[in-house]
């Protein structure tokens, strides 16, 4: 199902009644933002079942006898033992351990599918192609679009079986496409020509239509980073909480492994991803990339900013280890700077590097 280039056109689901498109400057431009009641849609997704269109994501298909050993050399994840009917997450790092790509994988019918952020599938495929050398592999941009099911009642409403374990993968009815379980959701990778048909099949079963506003609000609440929004060009895996979900700490060599190993064994990540509660009284909110200040000192970077149906305006932020987490912060630049406070439940447990712990134990003897 290859196509010559990654799609950038609007989803056909934007033509459905009630669909409100994302703004042009949104990373989710081209799919629905909401269907007229964003907070009601969020409540339904949290308590019952909702579906959203994420067909702006690109999907790479990798085939060939060497697909596992080859991908294993190029990514942060252990992929030599990815069973049929299973998935995972993986990163591509640069030589300094900084994150260049994040992909969610699914293995079905001797094909590994990698879906990733809008606009990043073709660059990732180009990198993979440049590293083929003599490996028996083929890559293509697959003609698959992603629909995501949210909510605890999704499995009871749809007329097909959903996987019961995170990252488990099943073939969809008809043998075209697949469904992958994710933590708190399910991704349907369906033929793009059947995107509208699958949407109708799911919504006519009683699953409520929603948009990316709902998905992003629940993602931020769950402290799940998004590449290019909650990360910058300096982000390493530990900072974005991608260890261990997208990083296997005991696998063989890959580009950037030295940084991952050093942080894990003898160091600390320079920044940490946390949830900020934002002052909801101003009419403007910070934007992605804005600074987080403690007094006049910059101590972090704002990532995703969203309004949650229960928590109000919230944001993810990468904060320096030295940033105060129990006092008032300012998030935003210039005329959109507002008060912010770290959610105490989002403060990560202090990482105890095994190397440092061993050294301290020796000194104590």
Coordinates of C-alpha atoms in Angstrom, one line a residue:
X1 CA 0.0 0.0 0.0
X2 CA 2.8 2.5 -0.8
X3 CA 2.3 6.1 -1.9
X4 CA 4.8 8.4 -3.4
X5 CA 4.8 11.0 -0.6
X6 CA 3.3 11.7 2.8
X7 CA -0.1 13.1 2.8
X8 CA -0.8 16.7 3.9
X9 CA -4.4 17.1 2.8
X10 CA -7.4 17.5 5.1
X11 CA -9.1 14.4 6.3
X12 CA -12.5 13.5 4.6
X13 CA -13.9 13.2 8.1
X14 CA -13.8 17.0 8.4
X15 CA -16.8 17.0 6.0
X16 CA -18.9 15.3 8.6
X17 CA -21.7 17.3 10.4
X18 CA -20.4 19.2 13.5
X19 CA -16.7 18.7 12.8
X20 CA -14.6 21.7 13.8
X21 CA -11.2 21.8 12.2
X22 CA -8.0 22.5 14.1
X23 CA -6.4 25.9 13.5
X24 CA -4.0 26.2 10.6
X25 CA -1.0 26.6 12.9
X26 CA -1.9 23.6 15.0
X27 CA 0.3 20.4 14.7
X28 CA -3.1 18.6 14.2
X29 CA -4.1 20.7 11.3
X30 CA -6.1 18.6 8.8
X31 CA -8.3 16.7 11.3
X32 CA -11.1 17.6 13.6
X33 CA -10.4 19.6 16.8
X34 CA -13.8 18.9 18.3
X35 CA -17.5 18.3 17.4
X36 CA -19.1 21.3 19.1
X37 CA -18.9 20.2 22.8
X38 CA -15.2 19.7 23.7
X39 CA -15.7 19.4 27.5
X40 CA -18.7 17.0 27.0
X41 CA -16.6 15.0 24.6
X42 CA -13.8 14.8 27.1
X43 CA -16.2 13.6 29.8
X44 CA -17.5 10.9 27.5
X45 CA -14.0 9.8 26.6
X46 CA -13.1 9.5 30.2
X47 CA -16.2 7.7 31.3
X48 CA -17.7 5.9 28.3
X49 CA -16.3 5.7 24.7
X50 CA -15.3 8.2 22.1
X51 CA -13.4 8.1 18.8
X52 CA -11.2 10.6 17.1
X53 CA -9.5 11.0 13.7
X54 CA -5.7 10.9 13.8
X55 CA -5.3 10.1 10.1
X56 CA -2.8 13.0 9.7
X57 CA -0.2 10.7 11.2
X58 CA 2.0 8.9 8.7
X59 CA 2.5 5.1 8.8
X60 CA 5.6 3.3 7.5
X61 CA 5.5 -0.3 6.5
X62 CA 8.7 -2.4 6.9
X63 CA 8.9 -5.8 5.3
X64 CA 11.7 -8.3 4.6
X65 CA 13.6 -11.1 6.4
X66 CA 16.0 -8.7 8.2
X67 CA 13.3 -6.3 9.4
X68 CA 13.8 -7.0 13.1
X69 CA 17.6 -7.2 13.3
X70 CA 17.8 -4.0 11.1
X71 CA 15.3 -2.0 13.1
X72 CA 16.9 -3.2 16.3
X73 CA 20.2 -1.6 15.2
X74 CA 18.6 1.7 14.4
X75 CA 16.3 2.3 17.3
X76 CA 16.3 2.4 21.1
X77 CA 13.9 -0.6 21.5
X78 CA 14.7 -4.3 21.6
X79 CA 13.0 -5.5 18.4
X80 CA 14.7 -8.9 17.7
X81 CA 11.9 -10.5 19.8
X82 CA 8.8 -8.6 18.7
X83 CA 6.2 -11.4 18.3
X84 CA 3.6 -11.5 15.7
X85 CA 0.5 -9.7 17.0
X86 CA 2.4 -7.3 19.3
X87 CA 3.6 -3.7 19.3
X88 CA 5.8 -1.3 21.2
X89 CA 7.3 2.2 21.1
X90 CA 10.7 3.2 19.8
X91 CA 13.0 6.2 19.4
X92 CA 15.6 7.2 16.9
X93 CA 18.3 9.2 18.6
X94 CA 21.2 11.3 17.3
X95 CA 24.8 10.6 18.2
X96 CA 24.4 12.7 21.4
X97 CA 21.3 10.8 22.6
X98 CA 18.8 13.5 21.6
X99 CA 15.4 12.3 20.3
X100 CA 14.9 12.7 16.5
X101 CA 11.9 10.4 16.0
X102 CA 9.3 8.7 18.1
X103 CA 7.2 5.9 16.6
X104 CA 4.6 3.4 17.7
X105 CA 5.0 0.0 16.3
X106 CA 2.8 -2.9 15.4
X107 CA 3.9 -6.3 13.9
X108 CA 1.3 -8.2 11.9
X109 CA 1.5 -10.5 8.9
X110 CA 5.3 -10.2 8.6
X111 CA 5.1 -6.5 8.4
X112 CA 6.2 -3.9 11.0
X113 CA 4.2 -0.7 10.9
X114 CA 5.6 2.4 12.4
X115 CA 3.2 5.4 12.9
X116 CA 4.5 8.7 14.0
X117 CA 3.8 12.4 14.2
X118 CA 2.3 14.4 11.3
X119 CA 5.0 15.3 8.7
X120 CA 7.6 13.0 10.2
X121 CA 7.0 9.7 8.4
X122 CA 8.8 10.6 5.2
X123 CA 11.9 12.0 7.0
X124 CA 12.0 8.9 9.2
X125 CA 11.6 6.6 6.1
X126 CA 14.4 8.6 4.3
X127 CA 16.7 7.9 7.3
X128 CA 15.8 4.2 7.4
X129 CA 16.4 3.9 3.7
X130 CA 19.9 5.6 4.1
X131 CA 20.8 2.8 6.6
X132 CA 19.7 -0.2 4.5
X133 CA 23.1 -1.2 3.1
X134 CA 22.9 -4.9 2.5
X135 CA 19.9 -5.6 4.7
X136 CA 17.0 -7.6 3.2
X137 CA 14.3 -5.0 4.0
X138 CA 11.8 -2.8 2.1
X139 CA 10.1 0.4 3.4
X140 CA 7.1 2.3 2.1
X141 CA 4.5 4.8 3.3
X142 CA 1.4 2.7 4.0
X143 CA -2.0 3.7 2.8
X144 CA -3.4 3.5 6.4
X145 CA -5.0 6.1 8.5
X146 CA -5.3 6.1 12.3
X147 CA -8.5 6.3 14.2
X148 CA -8.2 6.2 18.1
X149 CA -10.8 4.8 20.5
X150 CA -10.9 6.2 24.0
X151 CA -12.8 5.2 27.1
X152 CA -13.6 2.2 29.3
X153 CA -16.8 1.2 27.4
X154 CA -15.2 1.1 23.9
X155 CA -14.9 -2.7 23.9
X156 CA -18.5 -3.2 24.9
X157 CA -19.8 -1.0 22.1
X158 CA -17.9 -1.9 18.9
X159 CA -18.7 -5.0 17.0
X160 CA -15.2 -6.4 16.7
X161 CA -12.8 -7.7 19.3
X162 CA -10.3 -5.4 20.9
X163 CA -6.9 -6.6 22.2
X164 CA -6.9 -7.1 26.0
X165 CA -3.3 -6.3 26.8
X166 CA -1.3 -3.0 26.1
X167 CA 0.5 -3.1 22.8
X168 CA -1.2 -6.3 21.7
X169 CA -2.3 -6.2 18.0
X170 CA -5.2 -7.9 16.2
X171 CA -6.2 -8.0 12.6
X172 CA -9.4 -6.1 11.9
X173 CA -12.4 -7.8 10.3
X174 CA -12.0 -8.3 6.6
X175 CA -8.3 -8.7 6.8
X176 CA -7.5 -5.0 6.0
X177 CA -6.0 -3.0 8.8
X178 CA -5.3 -3.7 12.4
X179 CA -6.2 -2.6 15.9
X180 CA -3.5 -2.0 18.6
X181 CA -4.1 -1.6 22.3
X182 CA -2.3 1.4 23.9
X183 CA -2.3 2.4 27.5
X184 CA -5.8 3.9 27.9
X185 CA -6.8 3.7 24.2
X186 CA -6.9 1.7 21.0
X187 CA -5.5 2.6 17.6
X188 CA -7.2 1.4 14.5
X189 CA -5.0 1.5 11.4
X190 CA -7.5 1.2 8.6
X191 CA -7.2 1.6 4.8
X192 CA -7.5 5.3 3.9
X193 CA -10.1 4.5 1.3
X194 CA -12.3 3.0 4.1
X195 CA -11.7 5.8 6.7
X196 CA -15.2 7.2 6.5
X197 CA -16.8 3.7 6.5
X198 CA -14.9 2.7 9.7
X199 CA -15.8 6.0 11.4
X200 CA -19.4 5.4 10.7
X201 CA -19.2 1.8 11.8
X202 CA -17.8 2.8 15.1
X203 CA -20.0 5.8 15.7
X204 CA -23.2 4.0 14.7
X205 CA -22.3 1.4 17.4
X206 CA -22.7 4.2 20.0
X207 CA -19.1 5.6 20.2
X208 CA -19.2 9.4 20.4
X209 CA -17.3 11.5 17.9
X210 CA -14.6 13.7 19.3
X211 CA -11.5 15.5 18.2
X212 CA -7.9 16.1 19.1
X213 CA -8.8 18.5 21.9
X214 CA -10.0 15.5 23.9
X215 CA -7.1 13.3 23.1
X216 CA -4.6 16.0 23.9
X217 CA -6.3 16.9 27.2
X218 CA -6.2 13.3 28.4
X219 CA -2.7 12.9 27.1
X220 CA -1.4 15.9 29.1
X221 CA -3.3 14.7 32.2
X222 CA -1.5 11.3 31.7
X223 CA 2.0 13.0 31.5
X224 CA 2.6 11.5 28.0
X225 CA 5.0 13.6 25.9
X226 CA 4.5 14.4 22.3
X227 CA 7.5 14.8 20.0
X228 CA 8.1 18.3 18.6
X229 CA 5.6 19.8 21.1
X230 CA 6.7 18.7 24.5
X231 CA 10.3 18.2 23.3
X232 CA 12.9 20.4 21.7
X233 CA 16.1 19.7 19.8
X234 CA 17.9 19.0 23.1
X235 CA 15.5 16.5 24.6
X236 CA 16.9 13.1 25.7
X237 CA 14.7 10.1 26.5
X238 CA 14.8 10.3 30.3
X239 CA 13.6 13.9 30.2
X240 CA 10.4 13.0 28.3
X241 CA 9.6 9.9 30.4
X242 CA 10.2 7.6 27.4
X243 CA 12.2 5.2 29.6
X244 CA 11.3 2.4 29.7
X245 CA 8.3 2.6 27.3
X246 CA 10.3 3.4 24.2
X247 CA 13.8 2.5 25.4
X248 CA 15.2 -0.9 26.3
X249 CA 18.0 -0.5 28.8
X250 CA 19.7 -3.9 28.2
X251 CA 19.8 -4.2 24.4
X252 CA 22.9 -3.9 22.2
X253 CA 24.4 -0.8 20.6
X254 CA 22.5 1.9 18.8
X255 CA 23.1 5.5 18.0
X256 CA 22.9 7.6 21.2
X257 CA 23.0 4.7 23.6
X258 CA 26.0 6.1 25.4
X259 CA 23.9 9.1 26.7
X260 CA 21.0 6.9 27.7
X261 CA 23.4 4.5 29.6
X262 CA 25.2 7.4 31.3
X263 CA 22.1 9.0 32.6
X264 CA 20.6 5.7 33.7
X265 CA 23.7 4.4 35.5
X266 CA 25.7 7.3 36.8
X267 CA 23.8 10.6 36.2
X268 CA 20.5 12.5 36.2
X269 CA 18.5 14.0 33.4
X270 CA 19.0 17.7 33.2
X271 CA 15.3 18.4 32.8
X272 CA 12.1 16.6 33.9
X273 CA 8.6 16.6 32.3
X274 CA 5.9 17.8 34.7
X275 CA 2.3 19.0 34.7
X276 CA 1.6 22.7 35.3
X277 CA -1.7 24.1 36.5
X278 CA -2.2 27.5 34.9
X279 CA -4.0 30.5 36.2
X280 CA -7.4 30.5 34.3
X281 CA -8.3 34.1 34.9
X282 CA -6.4 35.7 32.0
X283 CA -7.9 35.5 28.5
X284 CA -4.6 34.3 27.0
X285 CA -2.6 31.2 27.7
X286 CA 1.1 30.4 27.1
X287 CA 2.2 28.9 23.9
X288 CA 4.3 25.9 23.1
X289 CA 8.0 26.9 23.3
X290 CA 7.4 29.7 25.8
X291 CA 9.7 30.0 28.8
X292 CA 8.9 29.0 32.4
X293 CA 10.3 31.5 34.9
X294 CA 11.1 31.4 38.5
X295 CA 11.4 35.1 39.3
X296 CA 13.5 36.4 36.4
X297 CA 15.3 33.2 35.8
X298 CA 14.3 30.8 33.0
X299 CA 13.9 27.3 34.5
X300 CA 11.9 25.5 31.8
X301 CA 10.0 25.3 28.5
X302 CA 6.3 25.1 28.0
X303 CA 5.0 22.2 25.9
X304 CA 1.4 21.3 25.2
X305 CA -1.1 23.8 26.6
X306 CA -4.7 22.6 26.8
X307 CA -8.0 23.2 28.7
X308 CA -9.1 20.1 30.6
X309 CA -12.8 19.5 31.4
X310 CA -12.0 19.0 35.1
X311 CA -8.5 20.5 35.7
X312 CA -9.0 23.7 33.7
X313 CA -6.0 25.1 31.8
X314 CA -3.0 22.9 32.2
X315 CA 0.3 22.4 30.4
X316 CA 3.2 20.0 30.2
X317 CA 6.6 21.6 30.7
X318 CA 10.2 20.5 30.7
X319 CA 11.7 22.0 33.9
X320 CA 15.3 22.1 34.9
X321 CA 16.3 19.9 37.9
X322 CA 17.1 23.1 39.8
X323 CA 13.6 24.6 39.2
X324 CA 11.6 25.1 42.4
X325 CA 8.6 22.7 42.3
X326 CA 6.8 23.9 45.4
X327 CA 6.5 27.6 44.6
X328 CA 4.9 30.0 42.1
X329 CA 6.2 30.0 38.6
X330 CA 5.4 32.1 35.5
X331 CA 4.6 30.4 32.2
X332 CA 4.6 32.3 29.0
X333 CA 6.3 35.1 27.1
X334 CA 5.6 38.8 27.4
X335 CA 1.9 39.7 27.3
X336 CA 0.8 36.0 27.8
X337 CA 2.8 35.3 30.9
X338 CA 0.6 33.9 33.7
X339 CA 1.0 32.2 37.1
X340 CA 1.7 28.5 37.1
X341 CA 2.2 25.8 39.7
X342 CA 3.6 22.3 39.4
X343 CA 1.2 19.5 40.1
X344 CA 2.8 17.7 43.0
X345 CA 1.7 14.3 41.7
X346 CA 3.6 14.9 38.5
X347 CA 7.0 15.3 40.2
X348 CA 9.0 12.2 39.2
X349 CA 10.6 10.1 41.9
X350 CA 14.3 10.9 42.2
X351 CA 16.3 8.7 39.9
X352 CA 18.9 6.7 41.8
X353 CA 21.7 5.9 39.4
X354 CA 23.0 2.4 40.2
X355 CA 26.6 3.5 39.6
X356 CA 26.3 6.3 42.1
X357 CA 24.5 4.1 44.6
X358 CA 27.3 1.5 44.4
X359 CA 29.9 4.2 44.8
X360 CA 28.1 5.6 47.9
X361 CA 27.9 2.1 49.4
X362 CA 31.6 1.6 48.9
X363 CA 32.4 4.9 50.5
X364 CA 30.2 3.9 53.5
X365 CA 32.2 0.7 54.2

